[in-house]
Amino acid sequence: MFNKQKIDSGDESINIQAGRDVHINSQFQFSLEELKAFLNESQTSLPALSIKYLVSQTFDDLIAIANRNLEVIPVMNPLLVENNVFTSLQELTRSESGRYRDLGKYGNNFNSVEDYLKEYPEAEIVEGRQGRFPYFDTIRSPEFEELEKLSEDDPLTRAMLDHKVHEKFPAALIGTYEHGCWGVPLIEEYILRGVWGVFLTITNNSDTNIIFEQLESETHLSQTFESTSKAALKSLAYTLPRAPIKPNETVVIPVSILITPIGGITTNEISRIPKFADGEWFRELSHQSGSPDDLEEMLSFGTLIAPKSISFQSQNKKHSVDIHDFDITNMYTINRAWQCGSCPHLFFTSDQAVYIRELLPDGQNTTVSDSFTVPENVKQFTIAELEDETTYIDSLYINDVLTAKSLKLDTGDSVSFFVSSGDTVRLQGRYLTHRDSASDAPFGTYRNSLINDYLNSNRDLRIN
């Protein structure tokens, strides 16, 4: 199903361009006009066919597609093929009305980590803020009764319980952290799996009608959840509807429903074009590389199709073209998330970078002070602005010596300083959010993902 290497696009001898994969995590998407313009501009020419994978990580868009509302698909004149994968998509989204699905949901409140461990002694402390969940204080597996309650509000959890796969493939974890906005010492958040809908799109860019005949594939037939790494793929040909496809029409073929690891996948951002929406949401276009390591933990729901080639007729001539594998390491993403309105983040570096905590936690629109002592073996600390806001550091002292002043960190900026064990650091500053924040939205999973992505993109933090 997946190709972990970069694929060269196209076969010029038959005028076919495979194109780059475009990952539509449109959780507040660009207008379709903007997306369509982007897709067209990503091509270097106008081939007879344009073949691309589109991946939607937005659950409300998947609901729309399952209900045959194709306006959310950013291609020209989409024509949907309804196959086994489409049937699975309808099952997964049944009885849903198009609402946004958070990847985190709040649980209960507690006074401290110590109190939490008394209640749940099986919970694991996230030692040294390392591993997959650096933002959380503790991690545990939910009990069955908790999953049942969660399934009332989460369609993926409900489906995993219905298919009785929750013991083989955990549906969620529960993490805890301090909720400074609410003054809660410790709050639970359910960390969920994401849902990707993968679609093969084939656009007729010629000036004549074409007729598709057969899609050759390697397919794993299934009606439940399975590990993609263990899928038994077998050669299978699909006969496509022989209706003429007019110029500028696009055939959209569902090829898989993928379930991401709990907490999402690790990505390395190559480039980003931020665009912001009004209110409590933000959106941005990014070119990202997903981690191949996460593939081992991905699941599929229902039939999984790995397209290999497609045959078609054009002007009474038959043609066949190979289809490149879906490449998780080279994706464009449209991102949607809550405006969290958080503060800058602190990282220590010895042999590797480690997440520590948030800085200036009470400093939204207000100048406040913060301080910390450098522990043993730490050679450097970094202040990073990962969220949709700007941080202003008025002054920063190391061992009572003014080291920096009037620093401004916009989204994606960071600053690093060499230090020694035992050094004391004091700073004054504030942060301003770019838009209204959604103070009631679960943000632990989202921030954990931001921190993981930052660590993955900055394995060797150094002073600029």
CSV table of C-alpha atoms in Angstrom, one decimal:
chain,number,residue,atom,x,y,z
A,1,MET,CA,0.0,0.0,0.0
A,2,PHE,CA,2.7,2.5,1.0
A,3,ASN,CA,5.9,3.5,-0.6
A,4,LYS,CA,8.4,4.9,1.9
A,5,GLN,CA,10.5,6.4,-0.9
A,6,LYS,CA,9.9,9.5,-3.0
A,7,ILE,CA,8.3,8.6,-6.3
A,8,ASP,CA,9.2,10.3,-9.6
A,9,SER,CA,5.9,11.3,-11.2
A,10,GLY,CA,4.7,10.6,-14.7
A,11,ASP,CA,5.5,8.5,-17.7
A,12,GLU,CA,6.1,11.0,-20.6
A,13,SER,CA,6.0,8.4,-23.3
A,14,ILE,CA,2.2,8.1,-22.8
A,15,ASN,CA,1.6,11.6,-21.5
A,16,ILE,CA,0.6,10.7,-18.0
A,17,GLN,CA,1.5,12.6,-14.8
A,18,ALA,CA,1.3,10.9,-11.5
A,19,GLY,CA,1.6,14.2,-9.5
A,20,ARG,CA,2.4,14.6,-5.9
A,21,ASP,CA,0.2,13.3,-3.1
A,22,VAL,CA,-2.0,15.9,-1.6
A,23,HIS,CA,-3.1,15.3,2.0
A,24,ILE,CA,-6.3,17.2,2.8
A,25,ASN,CA,-6.4,17.6,6.6
A,26,SER,CA,-9.0,20.2,5.9
A,27,GLN,CA,-10.2,20.5,9.4
A,28,PHE,CA,-10.9,24.0,8.5
A,29,GLN,CA,-10.2,24.0,4.8
A,30,PHE,CA,-9.2,26.6,2.2
A,31,SER,CA,-12.0,27.4,-0.2
A,32,LEU,CA,-12.3,24.8,-2.9
A,33,GLU,CA,-11.3,27.5,-5.4
A,34,GLU,CA,-8.0,27.9,-3.6
A,35,LEU,CA,-7.4,24.2,-3.3
A,36,LYS,CA,-8.2,23.6,-6.9
A,37,ALA,CA,-5.9,26.4,-8.0
A,38,PHE,CA,-3.1,24.8,-5.8
A,39,LEU,CA,-3.7,21.4,-7.3
A,40,ASN,CA,-3.5,22.7,-10.8
A,41,GLU,CA,-0.4,24.9,-10.1
A,42,SER,CA,1.4,21.9,-8.7
A,43,GLN,CA,1.5,20.4,-12.2
A,44,THR,CA,4.3,21.4,-14.6
A,45,SER,CA,2.1,20.7,-17.7
A,46,LEU,CA,-1.4,19.6,-18.6
A,47,PRO,CA,-1.2,15.9,-19.3
A,48,ALA,CA,-4.0,13.8,-20.8
A,49,LEU,CA,-4.7,12.4,-17.3
A,50,SER,CA,-3.8,13.7,-13.9
A,51,ILE,CA,-3.6,11.0,-11.2
A,52,LYS,CA,-3.3,11.9,-7.6
A,53,TYR,CA,-4.1,10.6,-4.1
A,54,LEU,CA,-6.2,12.8,-1.9
A,55,VAL,CA,-6.3,12.1,1.8
A,56,SER,CA,-9.0,13.6,4.0
A,57,GLN,CA,-8.4,13.6,7.7
A,58,THR,CA,-11.5,15.7,8.4
A,59,PHE,CA,-14.3,13.6,9.8
A,60,ASP,CA,-17.1,16.0,8.8
A,61,ASP,CA,-15.8,15.9,5.2
A,62,LEU,CA,-15.8,12.1,5.3
A,63,ILE,CA,-19.4,12.2,6.5
A,64,ALA,CA,-20.2,14.5,3.6
A,65,ILE,CA,-18.6,12.1,1.0
A,66,ALA,CA,-20.4,9.1,2.6
A,67,ASN,CA,-23.6,11.1,2.0
A,68,ARG,CA,-22.6,11.7,-1.7
A,69,ASN,CA,-21.9,15.4,-1.1
A,70,LEU,CA,-18.8,15.8,-3.3
A,71,GLU,CA,-18.4,19.6,-2.9
A,72,VAL,CA,-15.7,18.9,-0.2
A,73,ILE,CA,-13.5,17.1,-2.8
A,74,PRO,CA,-11.1,19.7,-4.3
A,75,VAL,CA,-11.1,18.4,-7.8
A,76,MET,CA,-12.8,19.4,-11.0
A,77,ASN,CA,-16.3,17.8,-11.5
A,78,PRO,CA,-15.9,14.8,-9.2
A,79,LEU,CA,-17.6,11.5,-10.1
A,80,LEU,CA,-17.6,9.1,-7.2
A,81,VAL,CA,-17.1,5.3,-7.6
A,82,GLU,CA,-19.1,3.5,-5.0
A,83,ASN,CA,-17.2,0.3,-4.0
A,84,ASN,CA,-16.5,-1.8,-0.9
A,85,VAL,CA,-14.4,1.0,0.6
A,86,PHE,CA,-17.2,3.4,0.2
A,87,THR,CA,-19.6,1.0,2.0
A,88,SER,CA,-17.1,0.9,4.9
A,89,LEU,CA,-17.0,4.6,5.0
A,90,GLN,CA,-20.8,4.8,5.2
A,91,GLU,CA,-20.7,2.3,8.1
A,92,LEU,CA,-18.1,4.3,10.0
A,93,THR,CA,-20.0,7.6,9.6
A,94,ARG,CA,-23.5,6.3,10.0
A,95,SER,CA,-25.9,8.4,12.2
A,96,GLU,CA,-23.4,11.3,12.2
A,97,SER,CA,-24.6,14.7,11.2
A,98,GLY,CA,-21.4,16.4,10.0
A,99,ARG,CA,-20.0,17.6,13.3
A,100,TYR,CA,-16.3,18.1,13.9
A,101,ARG,CA,-14.5,15.2,15.6
A,102,ASP,CA,-11.8,16.2,18.1
A,103,LEU,CA,-8.9,13.9,18.6
A,104,GLY,CA,-9.1,14.6,22.3
A,105,LYS,CA,-12.0,14.5,24.7
A,106,TYR,CA,-12.0,15.7,28.3
A,107,GLY,CA,-12.3,13.3,31.2
A,108,ASN,CA,-12.4,14.0,35.0
A,109,ASN,CA,-10.5,16.5,37.1
A,110,PHE,CA,-8.0,15.7,39.9
A,111,ASN,CA,-6.0,17.7,42.5
A,112,SER,CA,-2.6,16.3,41.8
A,113,VAL,CA,-0.6,13.5,40.1
A,114,GLU,CA,-0.4,11.8,43.5
A,115,ASP,CA,-4.1,11.7,43.9
A,116,TYR,CA,-4.5,10.4,40.4
A,117,LEU,CA,-2.1,7.6,41.0
A,118,LYS,CA,-4.0,6.6,44.1
A,119,GLU,CA,-7.2,6.3,42.0
A,120,TYR,CA,-5.4,4.7,39.0
A,121,PRO,CA,-2.2,3.0,40.2
A,122,GLU,CA,-1.8,1.4,36.8
A,123,ALA,CA,-1.2,4.8,35.2
A,124,GLU,CA,2.3,5.4,34.0
A,125,ILE,CA,4.2,8.6,34.7
A,126,VAL,CA,5.8,10.1,31.6
A,127,GLU,CA,9.4,10.1,32.8
A,128,GLY,CA,11.5,13.0,31.7
A,129,ARG,CA,8.8,14.2,29.3
A,130,GLN,CA,10.2,11.7,26.8
A,131,GLY,CA,8.6,9.2,24.5
A,132,ARG,CA,5.5,9.7,22.4
A,133,PHE,CA,3.5,11.8,24.9
A,134,PRO,CA,5.8,14.5,26.2
A,135,TYR,CA,3.0,17.0,27.0
A,136,PHE,CA,1.3,14.7,29.4
A,137,ASP,CA,2.1,13.9,33.1
A,138,THR,CA,0.6,10.4,33.1
A,139,ILE,CA,-0.8,7.9,30.5
A,140,ARG,CA,-3.1,5.0,31.1
A,141,SER,CA,-5.4,2.7,29.2
A,142,PRO,CA,-9.1,3.3,29.7
A,143,GLU,CA,-11.3,0.7,31.3
A,144,PHE,CA,-14.1,-0.9,29.2
A,145,GLU,CA,-16.8,1.1,30.9
A,146,GLU,CA,-14.9,4.3,30.0
A,147,LEU,CA,-14.7,3.2,26.4
A,148,GLU,CA,-18.4,2.4,26.4
A,149,LYS,CA,-19.1,6.0,27.6
A,150,LEU,CA,-16.7,7.4,25.1
A,151,SER,CA,-18.3,5.5,22.3
A,152,GLU,CA,-21.6,7.4,22.8
A,153,ASP,CA,-19.8,10.5,21.5
A,154,ASP,CA,-17.1,9.1,19.2
A,155,PRO,CA,-18.0,7.0,16.1
A,156,LEU,CA,-14.6,5.4,15.7
A,157,THR,CA,-14.6,4.1,19.3
A,158,ARG,CA,-18.1,2.9,18.8
A,159,ALA,CA,-17.1,1.0,15.6
A,160,MET,CA,-14.1,-0.6,17.3
A,161,LEU,CA,-16.3,-1.8,20.1
A,162,ASP,CA,-18.9,-3.1,17.7
A,163,HIS,CA,-16.3,-5.1,15.8
A,164,LYS,CA,-14.8,-6.3,19.1
A,165,VAL,CA,-11.2,-5.3,18.2
A,166,HIS,CA,-10.6,-2.9,21.1
A,167,GLU,CA,-8.4,-5.4,23.0
A,168,LYS,CA,-6.3,-6.2,20.0
A,169,PHE,CA,-6.1,-2.6,18.8
A,170,PRO,CA,-6.5,-0.1,21.6
A,171,ALA,CA,-9.1,2.5,20.7
A,172,ALA,CA,-7.7,5.3,23.0
A,173,LEU,CA,-5.4,6.2,25.9
A,174,ILE,CA,-6.0,8.7,28.7
A,175,GLY,CA,-3.4,11.4,29.4
A,176,THR,CA,-3.4,14.0,32.2
A,177,TYR,CA,-1.9,17.5,32.4
A,178,GLU,CA,-2.4,20.8,34.2
A,179,HIS,CA,-5.2,22.9,32.7
A,180,GLY,CA,-3.9,26.4,33.5
A,181,CYS,CA,-6.8,28.2,31.7
A,182,TRP,CA,-9.3,26.7,34.0
A,183,GLY,CA,-7.2,26.6,37.1
A,184,VAL,CA,-7.5,22.8,37.2
A,185,PRO,CA,-4.3,21.1,38.7
A,186,LEU,CA,-4.8,17.9,36.7
A,187,ILE,CA,-7.3,17.0,34.0
A,188,GLU,CA,-7.9,13.9,32.0
A,189,GLU,CA,-8.0,13.9,28.2
A,190,TYR,CA,-8.9,10.9,26.0
A,191,ILE,CA,-6.3,10.6,23.2
A,192,LEU,CA,-8.0,9.1,20.2
A,193,ARG,CA,-7.0,7.7,16.8
A,194,GLY,CA,-7.5,9.7,13.6
A,195,VAL,CA,-9.4,8.6,10.5
A,196,TRP,CA,-8.1,9.1,7.0
A,197,GLY,CA,-10.1,8.6,3.9
A,198,VAL,CA,-7.7,7.8,1.0
A,199,PHE,CA,-9.1,8.5,-2.5
A,200,LEU,CA,-7.5,7.9,-6.0
A,201,THR,CA,-8.5,10.8,-8.3
A,202,ILE,CA,-8.1,10.6,-12.1
A,203,THR,CA,-8.9,13.8,-14.0
A,204,ASN,CA,-9.4,13.9,-17.8
A,205,ASN,CA,-7.3,16.9,-18.9
A,206,SER,CA,-7.6,16.1,-22.6
A,207,ASP,CA,-10.1,17.7,-24.9
A,208,THR,CA,-11.9,14.5,-25.8
A,209,ASN,CA,-13.9,11.9,-23.8
A,210,ILE,CA,-12.2,8.9,-22.4
A,211,ILE,CA,-13.6,5.6,-21.1
A,212,PHE,CA,-12.0,3.8,-18.2
A,213,GLU,CA,-11.9,0.0,-18.4
A,214,GLN,CA,-10.1,-1.7,-15.5
A,215,LEU,CA,-8.2,-0.8,-12.4
A,216,GLU,CA,-5.5,-3.3,-11.6
A,217,SER,CA,-4.6,-3.5,-7.9
A,218,GLU,CA,-3.3,-5.4,-5.0
A,219,THR,CA,-6.2,-5.7,-2.6
A,220,HIS,CA,-6.9,-7.0,0.9
A,221,LEU,CA,-10.6,-7.8,1.3
A,222,SER,CA,-11.9,-7.2,4.7
A,223,GLN,CA,-15.0,-6.0,6.7
A,224,THR,CA,-13.3,-5.1,9.9
A,225,PHE,CA,-10.2,-3.4,11.5
A,226,GLU,CA,-6.8,-4.9,10.6
A,227,SER,CA,-3.1,-3.9,10.7
A,228,THR,CA,-2.0,-2.4,7.4
A,229,SER,CA,1.5,-3.9,7.9
A,230,LYS,CA,0.0,-7.4,7.9
A,231,ALA,CA,-2.5,-7.0,5.1
A,232,ALA,CA,-2.4,-10.0,2.7
A,233,LEU,CA,-2.6,-8.2,-0.6
A,234,LYS,CA,-3.7,-10.2,-3.6
A,235,SER,CA,-3.9,-9.2,-7.3
A,236,LEU,CA,-7.5,-8.1,-8.2
A,237,ALA,CA,-8.9,-6.2,-11.2
A,238,TYR,CA,-11.9,-3.9,-10.8
A,239,THR,CA,-14.1,-3.2,-13.8
A,240,LEU,CA,-14.9,0.5,-13.9
A,241,PRO,CA,-18.2,2.0,-15.2
A,242,ARG,CA,-17.8,2.4,-19.0
A,243,ALA,CA,-19.5,5.8,-19.1
A,244,PRO,CA,-17.6,8.4,-21.1
A,245,ILE,CA,-15.6,10.8,-18.9
A,246,LYS,CA,-15.8,14.3,-20.3
A,247,PRO,CA,-12.9,16.7,-20.3
A,248,ASN,CA,-12.3,18.2,-16.9
A,249,GLU,CA,-14.2,15.5,-15.1
A,250,THR,CA,-12.6,13.6,-12.3
A,251,VAL,CA,-13.2,10.0,-11.3
A,252,VAL,CA,-12.8,9.6,-7.5
A,253,ILE,CA,-12.1,6.0,-6.3
A,254,PRO,CA,-12.1,5.3,-2.5
A,255,VAL,CA,-9.1,3.1,-1.9
A,256,SER,CA,-8.8,2.8,1.9
A,257,ILE,CA,-9.9,4.0,5.3
A,258,LEU,CA,-6.8,4.3,7.5
A,259,ILE,CA,-6.8,4.6,11.2
A,260,THR,CA,-3.8,6.5,12.6
A,261,PRO,CA,-1.9,5.6,15.8
A,262,ILE,CA,-3.2,7.0,19.0
A,263,GLY,CA,-2.0,10.6,19.2
A,264,GLY,CA,-1.5,10.8,15.4
A,265,ILE,CA,1.6,10.5,13.3
A,266,THR,CA,4.9,12.3,13.6
A,267,THR,CA,5.6,14.7,10.8
A,268,ASN,CA,8.5,16.8,9.6
A,269,GLU,CA,7.4,20.1,8.2
A,270,ILE,CA,9.1,21.0,4.9
A,271,SER,CA,7.3,24.3,4.2
A,272,ARG,CA,4.2,26.1,5.4
A,273,ILE,CA,1.8,28.7,4.1
A,274,PRO,CA,-0.3,30.0,7.0
A,275,LYS,CA,-3.9,31.1,6.4
A,276,PHE,CA,-6.1,32.1,9.3
A,277,ALA,CA,-9.9,32.0,9.6
A,278,ASP,CA,-12.0,34.1,11.9
A,279,GLY,CA,-13.1,32.9,15.3
A,280,GLU,CA,-11.8,29.9,17.1
A,281,TRP,CA,-10.2,28.0,14.3
A,282,PHE,CA,-7.0,28.3,12.3
A,283,ARG,CA,-5.9,26.7,9.0
A,284,GLU,CA,-2.6,26.4,7.1
A,285,LEU,CA,-1.2,24.7,4.1
A,286,SER,CA,1.9,22.6,4.8
A,287,HIS,CA,4.2,20.4,2.8
A,288,GLN,CA,5.1,17.6,5.3
A,289,SER,CA,6.8,14.3,5.5
A,290,GLY,CA,5.2,11.6,7.6
A,291,SER,CA,7.3,9.2,9.6
A,292,PRO,CA,7.5,5.6,8.0
A,293,ASP,CA,7.8,4.3,11.6
A,294,ASP,CA,4.2,5.2,12.2
A,295,LEU,CA,3.0,2.9,9.4
A,296,GLU,CA,3.6,-0.1,11.7
A,297,GLU,CA,0.8,1.1,14.0
A,298,MET,CA,-1.7,2.1,11.3
A,299,LEU,CA,-4.9,0.2,10.9
A,300,SER,CA,-7.3,-0.1,8.0
A,301,PHE,CA,-11.0,-0.4,8.2
A,302,GLY,CA,-12.6,-2.6,5.6
A,303,THR,CA,-11.1,-3.4,2.2
A,304,LEU,CA,-7.7,-1.9,1.4
A,305,ILE,CA,-6.9,-1.3,-2.3
A,306,ALA,CA,-3.4,-0.5,-3.6
A,307,PRO,CA,-3.8,0.7,-7.2
A,308,LYS,CA,-1.2,-0.5,-9.6
A,309,SER,CA,-2.4,0.5,-13.1
A,310,ILE,CA,-5.5,1.6,-15.0
A,311,SER,CA,-6.5,0.9,-18.6
A,312,PHE,CA,-8.7,3.3,-20.7
A,313,GLN,CA,-9.8,4.1,-24.2
A,314,SER,CA,-9.2,7.5,-25.9
A,315,GLN,CA,-10.0,8.2,-29.5
A,316,ASN,CA,-10.6,4.5,-30.2
A,317,LYS,CA,-7.1,3.6,-28.9
A,318,LYS,CA,-6.4,1.6,-25.7
A,319,HIS,CA,-3.9,2.7,-23.2
A,320,SER,CA,-2.6,1.5,-19.8
A,321,VAL,CA,-0.6,3.4,-17.3
A,322,ASP,CA,1.0,2.5,-14.0
A,323,ILE,CA,-0.1,4.2,-10.8
A,324,HIS,CA,2.5,5.3,-8.3
A,325,ASP,CA,2.1,4.1,-4.7
A,326,PHE,CA,0.7,6.3,-2.0
A,327,ASP,CA,3.7,8.0,-0.4
A,328,ILE,CA,3.3,9.0,3.2
A,329,THR,CA,6.7,10.7,3.3
A,330,ASN,CA,5.7,13.4,0.8
A,331,MET,CA,2.3,15.0,1.6
A,332,TYR,CA,0.6,18.3,1.4
A,333,THR,CA,-1.6,19.0,4.3
A,334,ILE,CA,-4.5,21.3,4.9
A,335,ASN,CA,-4.7,21.7,8.7
A,336,ARG,CA,-7.6,22.7,10.9
A,337,ALA,CA,-7.5,23.0,14.7
A,338,TRP,CA,-8.7,25.0,17.6
A,339,GLN,CA,-7.1,28.3,18.5
A,340,CYS,CA,-5.7,27.2,21.9
A,341,GLY,CA,-4.1,30.4,23.0
A,342,SER,CA,-1.2,28.9,24.8
A,343,CYS,CA,2.3,30.1,25.8
A,344,PRO,CA,5.8,29.4,24.4
A,345,HIS,CA,7.4,26.1,25.1
A,346,LEU,CA,10.7,25.3,26.9
A,347,PHE,CA,13.1,22.5,25.7
A,348,PHE,CA,16.4,21.3,27.2
A,349,THR,CA,19.2,19.8,25.2
A,350,SER,CA,21.9,17.5,26.4
A,351,ASP,CA,22.5,14.6,24.0
A,352,GLN,CA,19.1,15.2,22.5
A,353,ALA,CA,16.2,17.7,22.9
A,354,VAL,CA,13.6,17.1,25.6
A,355,TYR,CA,10.4,18.9,26.2
A,356,ILE,CA,10.1,20.5,29.7
A,357,ARG,CA,7.0,22.7,30.1
A,358,GLU,CA,5.2,25.9,29.0
A,359,LEU,CA,6.8,29.3,29.8
A,360,LEU,CA,4.9,32.4,31.0
A,361,PRO,CA,1.7,30.4,31.5
A,362,ASP,CA,-0.2,33.4,32.9
A,363,GLY,CA,1.1,35.8,30.3
A,364,GLN,CA,-1.7,36.1,27.8
A,365,ASN,CA,-1.9,39.9,27.1
A,366,THR,CA,-0.1,40.5,30.4
A,367,THR,CA,3.6,40.9,31.3
A,368,VAL,CA,4.6,38.2,33.8
A,369,SER,CA,7.8,36.6,35.1
A,370,ASP,CA,9.1,33.1,35.0
A,371,SER,CA,12.2,31.3,36.0
A,372,PHE,CA,13.9,27.9,36.1
A,373,THR,CA,17.2,26.2,37.1
A,374,VAL,CA,19.3,24.3,34.6
A,375,PRO,CA,19.6,20.6,35.7
A,376,GLU,CA,22.7,18.5,35.3
A,377,ASN,CA,24.1,17.6,31.9
A,378,VAL,CA,21.9,20.2,30.1
A,379,LYS,CA,24.0,22.2,27.6
A,380,GLN,CA,21.3,24.4,26.0
A,381,PHE,CA,17.8,25.5,26.4
A,382,THR,CA,15.4,26.6,23.7
A,383,ILE,CA,12.2,28.7,23.8
A,384,ALA,CA,9.9,27.9,20.9
A,385,GLU,CA,6.7,29.4,19.8
A,386,LEU,CA,4.7,26.5,18.3
A,387,GLU,CA,1.1,27.9,18.3
A,388,ASP,CA,-0.9,30.6,16.6
A,389,GLU,CA,0.4,33.5,18.6
A,390,THR,CA,3.4,35.9,19.1
A,391,THR,CA,5.6,35.9,22.2
A,392,TYR,CA,7.4,39.0,23.4
A,393,ILE,CA,10.3,38.5,25.8
A,394,ASP,CA,11.2,41.8,27.3
A,395,SER,CA,14.3,40.6,29.2
A,396,LEU,CA,16.1,37.3,29.9
A,397,TYR,CA,18.7,36.9,32.6
A,398,ILE,CA,21.2,34.0,33.1
A,399,ASN,CA,22.7,34.1,36.5
A,400,ASP,CA,21.5,37.7,37.0
A,401,VAL,CA,23.3,38.8,33.8
A,402,LEU,CA,21.1,40.4,31.1
A,403,THR,CA,21.5,38.0,28.2
A,404,ALA,CA,18.7,39.1,25.8
A,405,LYS,CA,16.0,41.7,25.5
A,406,SER,CA,13.2,42.7,23.2
A,407,LEU,CA,12.8,39.3,21.6
A,408,LYS,CA,9.8,38.6,19.4
A,409,LEU,CA,8.9,35.0,18.5
A,410,ASP,CA,6.2,34.5,15.9
A,411,THR,CA,4.6,31.1,15.1
A,412,GLY,CA,7.4,28.6,14.3
A,413,ASP,CA,10.2,30.8,15.7
A,414,SER,CA,12.6,29.7,18.4
A,415,VAL,CA,15.7,31.0,20.3
A,416,SER,CA,18.4,29.0,22.0
A,417,PHE,CA,21.1,29.7,24.6
A,418,PHE,CA,24.1,27.7,25.8
A,419,VAL,CA,24.1,27.1,29.6
A,420,SER,CA,25.7,25.1,32.3
A,421,SER,CA,24.3,22.9,35.1
A,422,GLY,CA,23.0,25.0,38.0
A,423,ASP,CA,22.5,28.2,36.0
A,424,THR,CA,19.4,30.2,36.9
A,425,VAL,CA,17.3,31.7,34.2
A,426,ARG,CA,14.8,34.5,34.7
A,427,LEU,CA,12.6,36.1,32.1
A,428,GLN,CA,9.8,38.6,31.7
A,429,GLY,CA,7.4,38.7,28.8
A,430,ARG,CA,3.9,38.0,27.4
A,431,TYR,CA,2.2,36.4,24.5
A,432,LEU,CA,-0.6,37.6,22.2
A,433,THR,CA,-2.9,35.1,20.3
A,434,HIS,CA,-3.6,35.9,16.7
A,435,ARG,CA,-7.3,35.0,17.0
A,436,ASP,CA,-9.9,34.3,19.7
A,437,SER,CA,-9.0,31.1,21.5
A,438,ALA,CA,-11.4,28.2,22.2
A,439,SER,CA,-10.9,27.9,25.9
A,440,ASP,CA,-13.3,24.9,26.2
A,441,ALA,CA,-11.6,22.8,23.5
A,442,PRO,CA,-9.5,19.8,24.4
A,443,PHE,CA,-5.9,20.8,23.6
A,444,GLY,CA,-3.6,18.3,25.2
A,445,THR,CA,-3.5,15.9,22.2
A,446,TYR,CA,-3.1,18.9,19.8
A,447,ARG,CA,-0.2,20.4,21.8
A,448,ASN,CA,1.4,16.9,22.2
A,449,SER,CA,1.4,16.6,18.4
A,450,LEU,CA,3.0,20.0,17.9
A,451,ILE,CA,5.7,19.2,20.4
A,452,ASN,CA,6.5,15.8,18.7
A,453,ASP,CA,6.6,17.5,15.3
A,454,TYR,CA,9.0,20.1,16.6
A,455,LEU,CA,11.3,17.6,18.2
A,456,ASN,CA,11.3,15.5,15.0
A,457,SER,CA,12.1,18.6,12.9
A,458,ASN,CA,14.8,19.8,15.3
A,459,ARG,CA,16.7,16.8,16.5
A,460,ASP,CA,19.9,18.8,17.1
A,461,LEU,CA,18.9,22.2,18.5
A,462,ARG,CA,21.6,24.9,18.3
A,463,ILE,CA,21.9,28.6,18.8
A,464,ASN,CA,21.0,30.5,15.6
